[in-house]
C-alpha cells in the first residue's frame, strides 16, 4: 500500500511541478468545445440540445491527450524497468498510474465541465447530473486508457496509436455518460436516466479490473 | 544467492544475438561481461532481470525458495538512471525507498555512498551527467538485494566515483552477494571472472 | 534538448551569458522596481478604491440597464487590460527577438498570465452582466467570442513557456508565437465579426464620442486607471520573481558543479 501511495504521490507531484499535464488537458477541453459553435453557429437552443454530448466527446478527447506520457515518460528515463522489478504487483503499479492520471487530468476536467456547460447554454439544473455522471465515468477513461498507454509503450508516435486503440473502448462510457447527463434536461421514458448512471458505474467498476490487469499484461509484453 | 544459466539464447528482432550460453555465478562472486558492441551484454543482463524475453534456455536461482522469483532477488542498474529532473535529489531516492519498501532513514546513507549528501535539496535537473549516474547508482546502497546486474555502471563517472562504486561492490561481495556487470573498467575487485560474449559467439560461428 | 542536463561546456556558456547580461540589467531593474512598487500599489489602491466608491455609490443607475450597469466598471477595465497585456507581451517579444535583451524575455513571460487573468475576468464580468440583460450567462456574440480566442492565445503562449525547459529557447519560440498572434488577432476578429454580429456597438471608445453618460464615464476612467496601476504592480512583482527564479537556478547549477 505504501508503494502504491508513493507512486501516486510522485506522479501527482511531477504533474503539478512541470507545466502541461492536467492544465493542458483542461485548456484542450475548453478549446475543443469553443470550436463547436463556430462550426454549427451560435444558436443557443441548438447548443443546449447538443451540450451533454459535446461535453462528453470533448472529455474523452481531452483525457486521451495526456495518456501518451503515462508510461512513455517512465520508459524513456529507465524508471519503468525499476517499477516492473519492484516487489509491488505490476497490476497495482498500473492502478497507481491510472489513479494519478485521473487525479491530474480527469478530476480537473470534471471540475471545469460546468463552466464549459454554461458556454454551451446548458441549463443550471443540468450541471449536477453532468458533474455526477462525469465523476462516475471519468475513472473508466483513465483505467481503460492505461491499457492503451501500456500497449503502445516504446512505440514511435504512440500518442496517435493510443487514440486509435482506446477510443473504441470509450464508447460505452460515452453512451451511458451522455444518457445520464441528459436525464435532467429531457423527459426520459421509464427511469432510464438513473439506470444509465448505474450502468456507467458498472463500466467504471469493470474497468477497475480490466485496466490494471490488462495494463500489466500489456506492459510485460511491450517491454520485452 | 547464486545463479545458473543453461543454454540461454537471445534473439532481437530477426538477429540471433547469442546462443547456448551457459555459466554459473556463486555467492560472493563477480562475473564481468566483456565483448564488443552488439555482442549482447545488455540483452543478457535484461534477460537475467526478466526484462527481456528468454527465447530458449533456462535461468535458475540457486538456493531460492519456491515462491521467490528473479524480480525478488535482483537489483538492476541499466544505461538509464531513472531520475526525474523536477524532483529534488533526495525526493528521487526517497521515492525508490518507499516503492521498494525500504525505510526512509536509509536514504541519507545511500546518498552519502556517492557523496551526494550536500546536493540532496537540489532539483535533479541541475545535476551533471556524472552526478545523475551517481544518484542512480546510490540505489545499490539503498535497496538490499543479493544479485546485482550492472550495465556499464562506470559511464560518465570520475575516478573518485569509480573508486566509491568499487568499494560498494566489494562490500556487497564480502557479504555474500553476487554481481554480474558489463564493464571495461578495472574496478580493483579481486577474484572476478570474465565472460567474453564475443569469443562464445565466435566459437559457435 | 533533454530536460536540463547540458554538457559541461554548455553549462559554462550559459553561465557566462548570464553574468554579462543578467547581472547588469536585471540588478538595475530589481533596484528600480523595489523603489517604484510602493507608489504603484498606492496609486492602484487609490484608483480602485475611489473609482469603485464613485461607481457604486455616486454614479446613478442606468435608465435602461438599472444597477447591473455597474458591472461595466469591472468589465470594461478588464477588457482594456486584456488588450494592454497583450500589447506589452508583443512589444517585449519584439525587443527580445531583435535586441536579445534578457529583461524583455522576462517581461513577456510575466505579462502573459496577468493578461490572461484579466481576459478571464472580462469574460466572467461580461457573463454576469449578460444574465440580467440577455437572460443567459454566455452568448456567442462577436465581441465575447473574440475575447475568448484572445484568452486561448494567452493560454497557448503560457503552455509553450511551460513545456520548453530551456528558458532561452522558450523565450525565442514564445516571442514568435506572440508576434504571430498579434498579426492574426485582427483577422480572427474580422472572421468572428463576419460569423456573428449581435452585440451592442462599442460604446466607450467610439470615434464619434462616447454614448455612455458622463456621470458613468468618470468613475469608469478612475477605476480603469486604478486597474492599470494594479496590473503594473503585479507585472513588476512577477518580473522580480522570474528574475529571482532564474538566479536560483543558476546558483543551483553552480552548487551542483561544486
XYZ file of C-alpha atoms in Angstrom:
687
model
C 0.000 0.000 0.000
C 2.898 2.303 0.803
C 4.459 1.672 -2.564
C 1.115 2.349 -4.232
C 0.637 5.661 -2.468
C 4.226 6.734 -3.014
C 3.839 6.245 -6.762
C 0.580 8.213 -6.836
C 2.187 10.949 -4.774
C 5.231 11.101 -7.018
C 3.184 11.296 -10.216
C 0.890 13.994 -8.879
C 3.923 15.924 -7.698
C 5.584 15.600 -11.099
C 2.410 16.725 -12.861
C 1.999 19.768 -10.668
C 5.660 20.736 -10.795
C 6.033 20.538 -14.535
C 3.668 22.618 -16.604
C 1.419 20.887 -19.053
C -0.368 17.727 -17.934
C -3.778 18.406 -16.449
C -3.738 22.144 -17.162
C -3.107 21.419 -20.794
C -5.973 18.903 -20.875
C -8.401 21.449 -19.403
C -7.263 24.010 -21.957
C -7.824 21.478 -24.728
C -11.282 20.676 -23.306
C -12.150 24.389 -23.420
C -10.829 24.978 -26.911
C -12.487 21.917 -28.452
C -15.859 22.948 -27.049
C -15.403 26.533 -28.210
C -14.718 25.407 -31.733
C -18.131 23.721 -31.940
C -20.259 26.884 -32.165
C -18.003 28.175 -34.946
C -18.926 25.094 -36.872
C -22.622 24.899 -36.213
C -23.494 28.517 -35.436
C -24.329 30.305 -32.203
C -27.958 29.171 -31.953
C -28.441 28.751 -28.210
C -31.327 26.290 -28.446
C -29.339 24.046 -30.707
C -26.324 24.309 -28.392
C -28.441 23.346 -25.374
C -29.603 20.266 -27.164
C -26.137 19.050 -28.094
C -24.358 20.277 -24.947
C -24.203 16.993 -22.971
C -22.998 15.029 -25.975
C -20.407 17.625 -26.928
C -19.154 17.876 -23.361
C -18.678 14.135 -23.192
C -16.962 13.880 -26.564
C -14.620 16.695 -25.554
C -13.992 14.986 -22.212
C -12.934 11.769 -23.955
C -10.592 13.609 -26.300
C -9.043 15.655 -23.504
C -8.498 12.606 -21.323
C -6.682 10.945 -24.243
C -4.331 13.871 -24.568
C -2.153 13.136 -21.562
C -2.271 9.342 -21.845
C 0.723 9.005 -24.129
C 3.076 10.180 -21.378
C 1.597 7.807 -18.791
C 4.192 5.055 -19.269
C 6.260 6.578 -22.045
C 7.899 9.167 -19.781
C 8.918 6.420 -17.362
C 10.112 4.194 -20.170
C 12.340 6.898 -21.641
C 14.295 7.514 -18.455
C 14.553 3.902 -17.309
C 12.057 4.271 -14.461
C 9.688 1.742 -15.986
C 12.237 -1.108 -15.669
C 12.581 -0.433 -11.976
C 8.824 -0.110 -11.500
C 8.398 -3.537 -13.072
C 11.161 -5.123 -10.972
C 9.790 -3.767 -7.693
C 8.130 -6.080 -5.170
C 4.723 -4.469 -5.713
C 2.493 -6.414 -8.159
C 2.565 -4.764 -11.566
C -1.246 -4.576 -11.538
C -1.126 -2.257 -8.540
C 1.550 -0.161 -10.208
C -0.669 0.272 -13.261
C -3.593 1.117 -10.987
C -1.472 3.749 -9.241
C -0.553 5.268 -12.595
C -4.221 5.343 -13.623
C -5.248 6.900 -10.321
C -2.688 9.661 -10.666
C -3.761 10.211 -14.264
C -7.326 10.621 -13.066
C -6.298 12.972 -10.247
C -4.270 15.198 -12.554
C -6.433 15.042 -15.680
C -9.887 13.535 -15.096
C -10.731 15.411 -11.926
C -9.695 18.866 -13.240
C -11.792 18.214 -16.358
C -14.844 17.289 -14.282
C -14.416 20.432 -12.203
C -14.090 22.567 -15.333
C -17.112 20.991 -17.012
C -19.880 23.205 -15.531
C -18.184 26.397 -16.694
C -17.989 24.955 -20.181
C -21.585 23.805 -19.857
C -22.564 27.444 -19.379
C -20.884 28.340 -22.640
C -22.989 25.750 -24.430
C -26.091 27.120 -22.706
C -26.591 24.025 -20.598
C -29.289 24.951 -18.036
C -28.160 25.173 -14.412
C -30.298 22.210 -13.357
C -28.292 20.101 -15.811
C -24.949 20.838 -14.131
C -25.196 18.484 -11.170
C -26.224 15.423 -13.196
C -23.457 16.270 -15.666
C -20.770 16.514 -12.990
C -22.098 13.448 -11.218
C -22.034 11.375 -14.368
C -18.562 12.617 -15.265
C -17.325 11.869 -11.766
C -18.615 8.329 -12.074
C -17.490 7.786 -15.666
C -14.127 9.561 -15.903
C -12.175 6.971 -13.851
C -13.022 4.457 -16.580
C -11.298 6.749 -19.085
C -8.042 6.678 -17.112
C -8.265 2.959 -16.361
C -9.034 1.845 -19.910
C -6.595 4.431 -21.212
C -3.844 2.857 -19.135
C -4.204 -0.338 -21.178
C -3.741 1.591 -24.424
C -0.820 3.529 -22.971
C 0.811 0.283 -21.849
C 0.297 -1.356 -25.234
C 1.914 1.492 -27.115
C 4.848 1.994 -24.767
C 8.066 2.301 -26.712
C 6.221 2.713 -29.993
C 7.044 5.622 -32.240
C 4.182 8.105 -32.479
C 2.470 6.201 -29.705
C 0.170 9.131 -28.985
C -1.777 8.699 -32.179
C -1.812 4.952 -31.738
C -3.289 5.229 -28.245
C -6.243 7.228 -29.577
C -6.954 4.584 -32.159
C -6.662 1.773 -29.628
C -8.594 3.338 -26.808
C -11.466 5.262 -28.376
C -13.476 2.123 -29.237
C -13.308 1.116 -25.580
C -14.629 4.533 -24.605
C -17.897 4.020 -26.486
C -19.889 2.561 -23.546
C -18.672 5.350 -21.264
C -19.857 7.887 -23.814
C -23.258 6.274 -24.316
C -24.139 5.837 -20.645
C -22.463 9.094 -19.658
C -24.433 11.227 -22.097
C -27.633 9.432 -21.240
C -27.104 10.029 -17.510
C -26.222 13.677 -18.120
C -29.311 14.341 -20.217
C -31.669 12.878 -17.651
C -32.302 16.239 -16.004
C -32.910 18.009 -19.311
C -35.272 15.831 -21.276
C -38.004 13.554 -20.066
C -36.743 10.006 -20.387
C -39.385 7.300 -20.562
C -39.315 5.000 -17.511
C -36.411 5.996 -15.250
C -33.725 5.431 -17.901
C -31.609 8.295 -16.527
C -30.993 6.644 -13.187
C -30.394 3.361 -14.924
C -27.743 4.800 -17.199
C -25.903 6.232 -14.215
C -25.864 2.768 -12.671
C -24.642 1.272 -15.924
C -21.947 3.938 -16.105
C -20.866 2.965 -12.612
C -20.764 -0.652 -13.705
C -18.495 0.237 -16.618
C -16.164 2.070 -14.257
C -16.084 -0.852 -11.836
C -15.378 -3.290 -14.639
C -12.566 -1.006 -15.824
C -11.146 -1.114 -12.333
C -10.347 -4.760 -13.044
C -9.750 -4.644 -16.783
C -7.458 -1.605 -16.619
C -4.833 -2.825 -14.129
C -4.866 -6.466 -15.242
C -4.843 -5.632 -18.943
C -2.346 -2.829 -18.460
C 0.067 -5.029 -16.537
C -0.176 -7.797 -19.111
C 0.390 -5.267 -21.893
C 3.421 -3.784 -20.138
C 5.023 -7.191 -19.627
C 4.665 -7.911 -23.320
C 5.519 -4.422 -24.532
C 8.867 -4.070 -22.771
C 10.183 -7.481 -23.760
C 22.390 -16.094 -3.991
C 23.818 -17.983 -6.920
C 22.625 -18.180 -10.459
C 22.846 -20.924 -13.050
C 22.284 -20.173 -16.702
C 21.821 -23.091 -19.073
C 21.905 -22.935 -22.862
C 20.480 -19.428 -22.955
C 19.689 -17.883 -26.330
C 18.739 -14.374 -27.286
C 17.063 -13.141 -30.436
C 16.492 -9.431 -31.004
C 14.300 -8.705 -33.948
C 15.466 -11.138 -36.580
C 19.000 -11.319 -35.289
C 20.451 -14.097 -33.189
C 22.478 -12.209 -30.569
C 23.898 -15.232 -28.763
C 23.083 -18.910 -28.450
C 23.656 -21.758 -25.984
C 25.176 -19.574 -23.316
C 25.842 -21.421 -20.062
C 27.541 -20.138 -16.920
C 27.243 -20.110 -13.171
C 27.705 -17.433 -10.559
C 28.117 -18.403 -6.897
C 27.506 -16.156 -3.857
C 30.327 -13.687 -3.260
C 31.412 -13.856 -6.866
C 31.509 -11.272 -9.602
C 31.201 -12.041 -13.282
C 32.388 -9.397 -15.734
C 30.813 -9.428 -19.164
C 33.002 -8.186 -21.975
C 32.626 -8.105 -25.704
C 32.213 -5.549 -28.483
C 29.061 -3.517 -29.065
C 26.192 -5.693 -30.151
C 27.615 -8.842 -28.582
C 24.586 -8.955 -26.289
C 25.870 -7.770 -22.898
C 22.888 -5.509 -22.279
C 20.478 -8.088 -23.673
C 21.866 -10.772 -21.391
C 21.543 -8.523 -18.340
C 17.954 -7.644 -19.265
C 17.169 -11.317 -19.753
C 18.588 -12.125 -16.346
C 16.485 -9.356 -14.822
C 13.388 -10.702 -16.544
C 13.025 -7.581 -18.651
C 13.671 -9.355 -21.918
C 12.154 -12.494 -23.287
C 14.120 -15.698 -22.970
C 13.722 -17.411 -26.328
C 15.498 -20.586 -25.350
C 17.310 -21.928 -22.333
C 16.917 -21.590 -18.583
C 17.820 -19.226 -15.789
C 17.757 -20.775 -12.311
C 18.276 -19.218 -8.917
C 20.399 -21.401 -6.652
C 19.150 -21.578 -3.119
C 15.984 -19.607 -3.709
C 12.772 -20.637 -2.003
C 9.784 -21.837 -4.016
C 7.912 -18.550 -4.199
C 10.943 -16.375 -4.872
C 11.106 -15.031 -8.393
C 14.012 -13.406 -10.129
C 12.465 -9.981 -9.508
C 12.708 -10.580 -5.754
C 16.450 -11.058 -5.757
C 17.894 -8.787 -8.455
C 18.748 -5.140 -8.453
C 19.134 -3.868 -11.990
C 21.038 -0.735 -12.980
C 20.820 -0.127 -16.712
C 22.032 2.596 -19.064
C 19.363 4.990 -17.851
C 19.416 6.486 -14.401
C 15.630 6.503 -13.745
C 15.770 10.029 -12.366
C 13.058 12.666 -12.584
C 14.505 16.103 -13.224
C 11.743 18.113 -11.476
C 12.133 16.218 -8.196
C 14.930 17.005 -5.793
C 17.858 14.622 -5.400
C 16.595 13.242 -2.102
C 12.967 13.112 -3.307
C 14.132 10.929 -6.169
C 15.797 8.472 -3.857
C 13.067 8.633 -1.208
C 10.553 7.582 -3.817
C 12.569 4.475 -4.641
C 12.972 3.736 -0.932
C 9.204 3.850 -0.427
C 8.473 1.968 -3.619
C 10.870 -0.833 -2.729
C 9.743 -0.887 0.883
C 12.998 0.415 2.353
C 12.980 2.593 5.441
C 13.360 6.279 4.614
C 16.183 6.589 7.146
C 18.468 4.761 4.708
C 18.152 7.490 2.085
C 20.707 9.813 3.672
C 23.263 7.000 3.980
C 22.718 5.913 0.392
C 23.278 9.474 -0.837
C 26.495 9.614 1.184
C 27.785 6.442 -0.522
C 28.382 8.561 -3.623
C 28.978 11.860 -1.783
C 25.683 13.383 -2.855
C 24.521 14.287 0.647
C 25.170 18.016 0.258
C 23.168 18.134 -3.007
C 20.038 16.493 -1.579
C 17.872 19.615 -1.774
C 18.747 20.488 -5.388
C 16.407 19.610 -8.255
C 17.896 16.603 -10.029
C 17.614 18.527 -13.295
C 20.629 20.682 -12.447
C 22.936 17.717 -11.879
C 25.675 16.857 -14.352
C 25.565 13.540 -16.194
C 28.066 12.006 -13.779
C 26.109 13.195 -10.751
C 22.911 11.744 -12.184
C 24.642 8.437 -12.661
C 25.849 8.543 -9.061
C 22.312 9.243 -7.912
C 21.090 6.276 -9.951
C 23.791 4.020 -8.532
C 23.038 5.084 -4.970
C 20.028 2.772 -5.237
C 22.595 -0.037 -4.855
C 23.350 1.269 -1.397
C 19.660 1.771 -0.654
C 17.964 -1.437 -1.708
C 19.280 -4.700 -0.328
C 19.221 -7.412 -2.981
C 21.625 -10.347 -3.295
C 22.168 -10.202 -7.058
C 23.286 -7.007 -8.780
C 23.015 -6.640 -12.548
C 25.023 -3.636 -13.692
C 25.162 -2.385 -17.258
C 28.181 -0.142 -17.834
C 27.922 1.382 -14.365
C 31.060 3.487 -14.725
C 29.908 5.547 -17.704
C 30.438 9.281 -17.059
C 31.847 8.621 -13.579
C 35.079 10.312 -12.434
C 37.917 8.379 -10.745
C 36.740 9.116 -7.217
C 33.227 7.883 -8.003
C 34.565 4.768 -9.715
C 36.519 4.043 -6.520
C 33.342 4.587 -4.453
C 31.482 2.181 -6.712
C 34.320 -0.327 -6.342
C 34.084 -0.066 -2.546
C 30.343 -0.581 -2.631
C 30.712 -3.628 -4.876
C 33.460 -5.115 -2.725
C 31.311 -4.740 0.388
C 28.432 -6.415 -1.442
C 30.599 -9.371 -2.475
C 32.049 -9.711 1.021
C 28.582 -10.100 2.490
C 27.822 -12.979 0.125
C 26.182 -11.016 -2.656
C 26.958 -11.614 -6.294
C 27.365 -9.267 -9.218
C 27.113 -9.606 -12.961
C 28.388 -6.473 -14.637
C 29.137 -5.377 -18.160
C 32.121 -3.096 -17.892
C 35.542 -2.488 -19.405
C 36.844 -0.595 -16.427
C 39.009 -2.254 -13.806
C 37.208 -1.704 -10.542
C 40.023 -3.163 -8.469
C 37.996 -6.150 -7.311
C 39.747 -9.425 -6.548
C 38.623 -12.831 -7.742
C 36.365 -11.754 -10.577
C 35.734 -13.973 -13.552
C 35.307 -12.725 -17.074
C 32.837 -13.915 -19.664
C 33.695 -12.847 -23.186
C 30.486 -12.904 -25.167
C 32.325 -12.426 -28.431
C 34.518 -15.485 -28.028
C 31.437 -17.580 -27.315
C 29.769 -16.331 -30.426
C 32.968 -16.736 -32.402
C 33.301 -20.342 -31.238
C 29.784 -21.075 -32.337
C 30.031 -19.398 -35.683
C 17.027 19.067 -25.518
C 16.938 16.599 -22.668
C 15.471 18.446 -19.694
C 18.354 20.314 -18.269
C 21.418 18.242 -18.426
C 23.649 20.394 -20.541
C 27.102 19.093 -21.202
C 29.672 20.795 -19.047
C 30.772 23.162 -21.785
C 27.221 24.230 -22.472
C 26.600 24.850 -18.816
C 29.507 27.195 -18.602
C 28.483 29.092 -21.648
C 25.053 29.884 -20.270
C 26.677 30.887 -17.004
C 28.795 33.399 -18.838
C 25.857 34.741 -20.803
C 24.026 35.214 -17.556
C 26.765 37.022 -15.739
C 27.330 39.571 -18.503
C 23.745 40.363 -19.432
C 21.795 39.202 -16.495
C 23.564 40.763 -13.642
C 23.892 44.107 -15.378
C 20.297 44.855 -16.342
C 18.146 42.790 -14.023
C 20.011 44.080 -10.987
C 19.193 47.600 -12.040
C 15.592 46.550 -12.608
C 15.428 44.942 -9.167
C 16.604 48.178 -7.524
C 14.329 50.348 -9.604
C 11.238 48.210 -9.076
C 11.854 47.989 -5.336
C 11.682 51.775 -5.137
C 8.751 52.239 -7.509
C 6.495 49.395 -6.346
C 5.068 51.035 -3.184
C 3.942 54.048 -5.224
C 2.376 51.836 -7.871
C 0.433 49.938 -5.199
C -0.678 53.215 -3.617
C -1.941 54.549 -6.948
C -3.650 51.243 -7.719
C -5.350 51.188 -4.309
C -6.446 54.787 -4.577
C -7.715 54.419 -8.139
C -9.642 51.230 -7.470
C -10.934 52.420 -4.083
C -12.120 55.854 -5.209
C -13.301 54.585 -8.575
C -15.349 51.751 -7.110
C -16.805 54.082 -4.473
C -17.834 56.517 -7.206
C -19.232 53.812 -9.405
C -21.174 52.004 -6.711
C -22.446 54.832 -4.539
C -22.240 58.037 -6.569
C -22.984 57.087 -10.146
C -26.724 56.782 -10.884
C -28.184 53.539 -12.203
C -28.615 53.386 -15.946
C -32.102 54.203 -17.149
C -32.192 51.046 -19.252
C -29.866 48.589 -17.541
C -30.527 49.598 -13.945
C -27.893 48.678 -11.361
C -26.379 45.960 -13.481
C -24.623 48.657 -15.472
C -22.203 48.815 -12.539
C -20.715 45.516 -13.655
C -19.295 47.553 -16.527
C -16.928 49.206 -14.057
C -15.129 45.904 -13.720
C -15.824 44.571 -17.183
C -14.529 47.483 -19.248
C -11.229 47.993 -17.373
C -10.588 44.228 -17.518
C -11.270 44.168 -21.236
C -8.923 47.116 -21.661
C -6.187 45.361 -19.684
C -6.634 42.158 -21.662
C -5.562 44.151 -24.715
C -2.956 46.155 -22.800
C -1.364 42.936 -21.518
C -1.111 41.514 -24.998
C 0.395 44.797 -26.182
C 3.113 44.559 -23.521
C 3.719 40.936 -24.442
C 4.139 41.705 -28.136
C 6.305 44.775 -27.554
C 8.572 42.807 -25.196
C 8.708 39.904 -27.615
C 9.838 42.167 -30.449
C 12.536 43.687 -28.247
C 13.557 40.217 -27.099
C 13.864 38.918 -30.655
C 15.714 41.896 -32.087
C 17.917 43.026 -29.219
C 18.229 39.771 -27.271
C 17.580 41.762 -24.134
C 17.127 39.252 -21.282
C 14.783 41.564 -19.392
C 12.442 41.582 -22.387
C 12.041 37.786 -22.164
C 11.169 38.126 -18.518
C 8.697 40.934 -19.261
C 6.901 38.997 -21.990
C 6.649 35.879 -19.857
C 5.445 37.823 -16.822
C 2.769 39.796 -18.673
C 1.009 36.756 -20.119
C -0.679 35.264 -17.020
C -1.828 38.700 -15.825
C -3.286 39.481 -19.228
C -4.927 36.071 -19.273
C -6.498 36.637 -15.849
C -7.918 39.992 -16.909
C -9.236 38.451 -20.105
C -10.918 35.801 -17.999
C -12.258 38.485 -15.641
C -13.647 40.423 -18.585
C -15.433 37.289 -19.775
C -16.821 36.489 -16.328
C -17.969 40.065 -15.719
C -19.486 40.082 -19.193
C -21.338 36.876 -18.383
C -22.668 38.241 -15.103
C -23.835 41.321 -16.937
C -25.320 39.221 -19.693
C -27.529 37.164 -17.376
C -29.949 40.036 -16.469
C -29.557 41.639 -19.896
C -29.873 38.685 -22.223
C -31.175 36.056 -19.834
C -28.122 33.866 -20.204
C -24.565 33.903 -18.906
C -22.960 33.264 -22.215
C -23.860 34.417 -25.678
C -21.727 33.658 -28.690
C -21.614 37.206 -29.918
C -18.697 38.638 -31.840
C -17.033 40.579 -29.047
C -17.193 37.885 -26.375
C -16.039 35.273 -28.820
C -13.025 37.311 -29.938
C -12.122 37.842 -26.298
C -12.348 34.095 -25.758
C -9.997 33.500 -28.676
C -7.620 36.047 -27.142
C -7.737 34.005 -23.933
C -6.819 30.910 -25.946
C -3.819 32.652 -27.436
C -2.693 33.721 -23.972
C -3.095 30.168 -22.675
C -1.268 28.693 -25.644
C 1.552 31.138 -25.068
C 1.756 30.132 -21.407
C 1.603 26.446 -22.284
C 4.538 26.938 -24.643
C 6.609 28.502 -21.865
C 5.648 25.710 -19.505
C 6.583 22.973 -21.952
C 10.043 24.098 -23.041
C 12.565 23.633 -20.272
C 15.420 25.809 -21.516
C 14.393 29.443 -20.844
C 16.457 30.901 -23.680
C 14.884 28.670 -26.268
C 11.418 29.043 -24.750
C 11.779 32.822 -24.905
C 12.655 32.791 -28.591
C 9.841 30.418 -29.569
C 7.254 32.144 -27.390
C 8.205 35.529 -28.855
C 7.482 34.254 -32.337
C 4.109 32.947 -31.173
C 3.196 36.271 -29.539
C 4.004 38.194 -32.701
C 2.211 35.750 -34.991
C -0.730 36.064 -32.613
C -0.678 39.853 -32.903
C -0.747 39.632 -36.683
C -3.566 37.109 -36.566
C -5.773 38.813 -33.993
C -7.313 41.316 -36.445
C -8.005 38.509 -38.899
C -9.612 36.437 -36.167
C -11.663 39.417 -35.047
C -12.813 40.066 -38.596
C -13.804 36.464 -39.158
C -15.663 36.313 -35.880
C -17.478 39.555 -36.716
C -18.415 38.041 -40.003
C -19.623 34.914 -38.244
C -21.898 36.769 -35.944
C -22.950 40.290 -35.135
C -25.302 40.578 -32.213
C -23.591 42.761 -29.653
C -24.449 46.352 -28.907
C -21.976 48.623 -30.713
C -18.813 49.654 -28.865
C -19.887 52.494 -26.670
C -16.861 53.920 -24.880
C -14.048 54.236 -27.348
C -16.083 55.229 -30.353
C -14.737 57.951 -32.593
C -17.961 59.914 -32.711
C -17.898 60.424 -28.958
C -18.915 58.071 -26.203
C -22.580 57.361 -25.757
C -22.218 56.427 -22.117
C -23.487 59.177 -19.834
C -20.664 61.286 -18.405
C -21.779 60.589 -14.833
C -20.752 56.992 -15.515
C -17.730 57.806 -17.610
C -15.673 59.491 -14.904
C -15.833 56.689 -12.364
C -15.101 54.271 -15.158
C -11.985 56.199 -16.070
C -10.758 56.279 -12.460
C -11.317 52.528 -11.991
C -9.543 51.795 -15.260
C -6.572 53.857 -14.109
C -6.510 52.024 -10.770
C -6.731 48.642 -12.538
C -3.889 49.632 -14.833
C -1.638 50.515 -11.921
C -2.616 47.265 -10.270
C -1.635 45.470 -13.465
C 1.730 47.235 -13.490
C 2.311 46.357 -9.834
C 1.623 42.667 -10.350
C 3.650 42.803 -13.537
C 6.703 44.098 -11.686
C 6.304 41.572 -8.873
C 6.124 38.763 -11.420
C 9.192 40.051 -13.223
C 11.076 40.200 -9.942
C 10.006 36.670 -9.114
C 11.093 35.412 -12.520
C 14.494 37.085 -12.238
C 14.991 35.574 -8.805
C 13.856 32.171 -10.048
C 16.462 32.240 -12.786
C 19.098 33.390 -10.335
C 18.229 30.479 -8.039
C 18.540 28.091 -10.961
C 21.965 29.480 -11.856
C 23.106 29.235 -8.249
C 21.834 25.667 -8.020
C 23.790 24.752 -11.133
C 26.874 26.360 -9.685
C 26.381 24.499 -6.432
C 25.918 21.198 -8.249
C 29.082 21.899 -10.244
C 30.800 22.350 -6.881
